[in-house]
Amino acid sequence: SRLVKLHTLYLDNNHLDGEMADTFDKLENMKHLDLSGNRLRGHIPHGLGSLTKLRDLRLSNNFLTSTFPISLISLSNLQTLLLDSNAISGTLPSLVGEMRSLVTIRIHENDMKGKLPSFTDAERLEEAHFNGNYFTGPIPHFGSPRLRELYLGQNALTGSIPSNIGNLVKLEILDANANKLNSTIPTSISNASALQFLDLSHNKLSGDIPRGFSNLLWLHEFRLDHNRLRGRFPDWFGTMKRLEIVHLNNNLLGGDLGLSLEMGDLDDLSEFAIENNDLSGVVEEAMCDLLLDVLTADCWGSPPRVDCSCCTECF
């Protein structure tokens, strides 16, 4: 059959319905297979694991069920694996973390559970999306110096944030929101100087906010809300000129708010939420002049704990 010579098949974003055929193993020269954005149901055929030349497998946004097919681990040339936004259940095989060719893995928004494997040996990994599942246990080790995106949010991960995350010097996105992490925040994260998005909100993190975070000069979004963080309010935000969103609300931060005059120079800032803490002080006119979309504080009552004449909402 001429289909044996087929190496690229893009059928994404159509209206394909039904189950995937079990005859994909006949396409021995297949390198790129994209069936994402359809209405495919049932299991992922194990025969895909025999396509030894396969580099890209994209099955996102379907209705696929069953478990992660163990046969995919044998794909030694696979660089892109997109299985997100399906209903895949079961655990993620530990050997997935040893797929040395893997550059992108996205299995977010599924029904997977169990512990995430170590990705120490996945030395080429650049994007890892595991959010929106039911994964438990600790955050695993990631050994790739190329890792740029790490999404772990909306699971049930426990324990501490590994200090070796600071070794990921190219990391731009770290999202571990809505888990059950209960440690302090390691100061080593400040070594990940390329970070642009940091979301550790909705956990049980305690202790102080590391002062070293002032070195994250590329940071756009800083979300640590809904934790148990204590200590004084950071006085270094004014040096982080690219900040757009700061959410520190619903913590145990105390003392004087002490916003620096440099805060008025944060021209990209649009949201600044600090309510439901134990802070007192004044939101200065320099902040008001920024005309933020969201500016919230504990400014309700007479007298208010935080004096804020321009807050969009008081608590």
XYZ file of N, CA, C and O in Angstrom, residues 15-20 39-42 64:
44
model
N -13.882 17.096 12.121
C -14.999 16.531 12.872
C -14.913 15.009 12.870
O -15.940 14.316 12.800
N -13.697 14.507 12.952
C -13.504 13.055 12.968
C -14.102 12.473 14.237
O -13.867 12.973 15.338
N -14.858 11.415 14.073
C -15.578 10.808 15.193
C -15.240 9.330 15.258
O -14.723 8.743 14.301
N -15.533 8.717 16.405
C -15.326 7.287 16.543
C -13.989 6.953 17.185
O -13.318 7.813 17.764
N -13.582 5.692 17.080
C -12.360 5.224 17.699
C -11.195 5.246 16.717
O -11.390 5.165 15.503
N -9.999 5.355 17.251
C -8.801 5.299 16.420
C -8.576 3.859 15.968
O -8.733 2.912 16.739
N -13.173 14.405 17.579
C -14.116 13.772 18.511
C -13.786 12.292 18.672
O -14.670 11.447 18.771
N -12.516 11.997 18.679
C -12.078 10.611 18.779
C -12.313 10.082 20.183
O -12.106 10.780 21.169
N -12.722 8.832 20.249
C -13.080 8.197 21.524
C -12.304 6.899 21.709
O -11.577 6.465 20.830
N -12.487 6.303 22.872
C -11.876 5.006 23.126
C -10.410 5.122 23.515
O -9.931 6.171 23.951
N -10.593 10.795 24.288
C -9.888 9.537 24.480
C -9.897 9.144 25.957
O -9.724 9.985 26.840
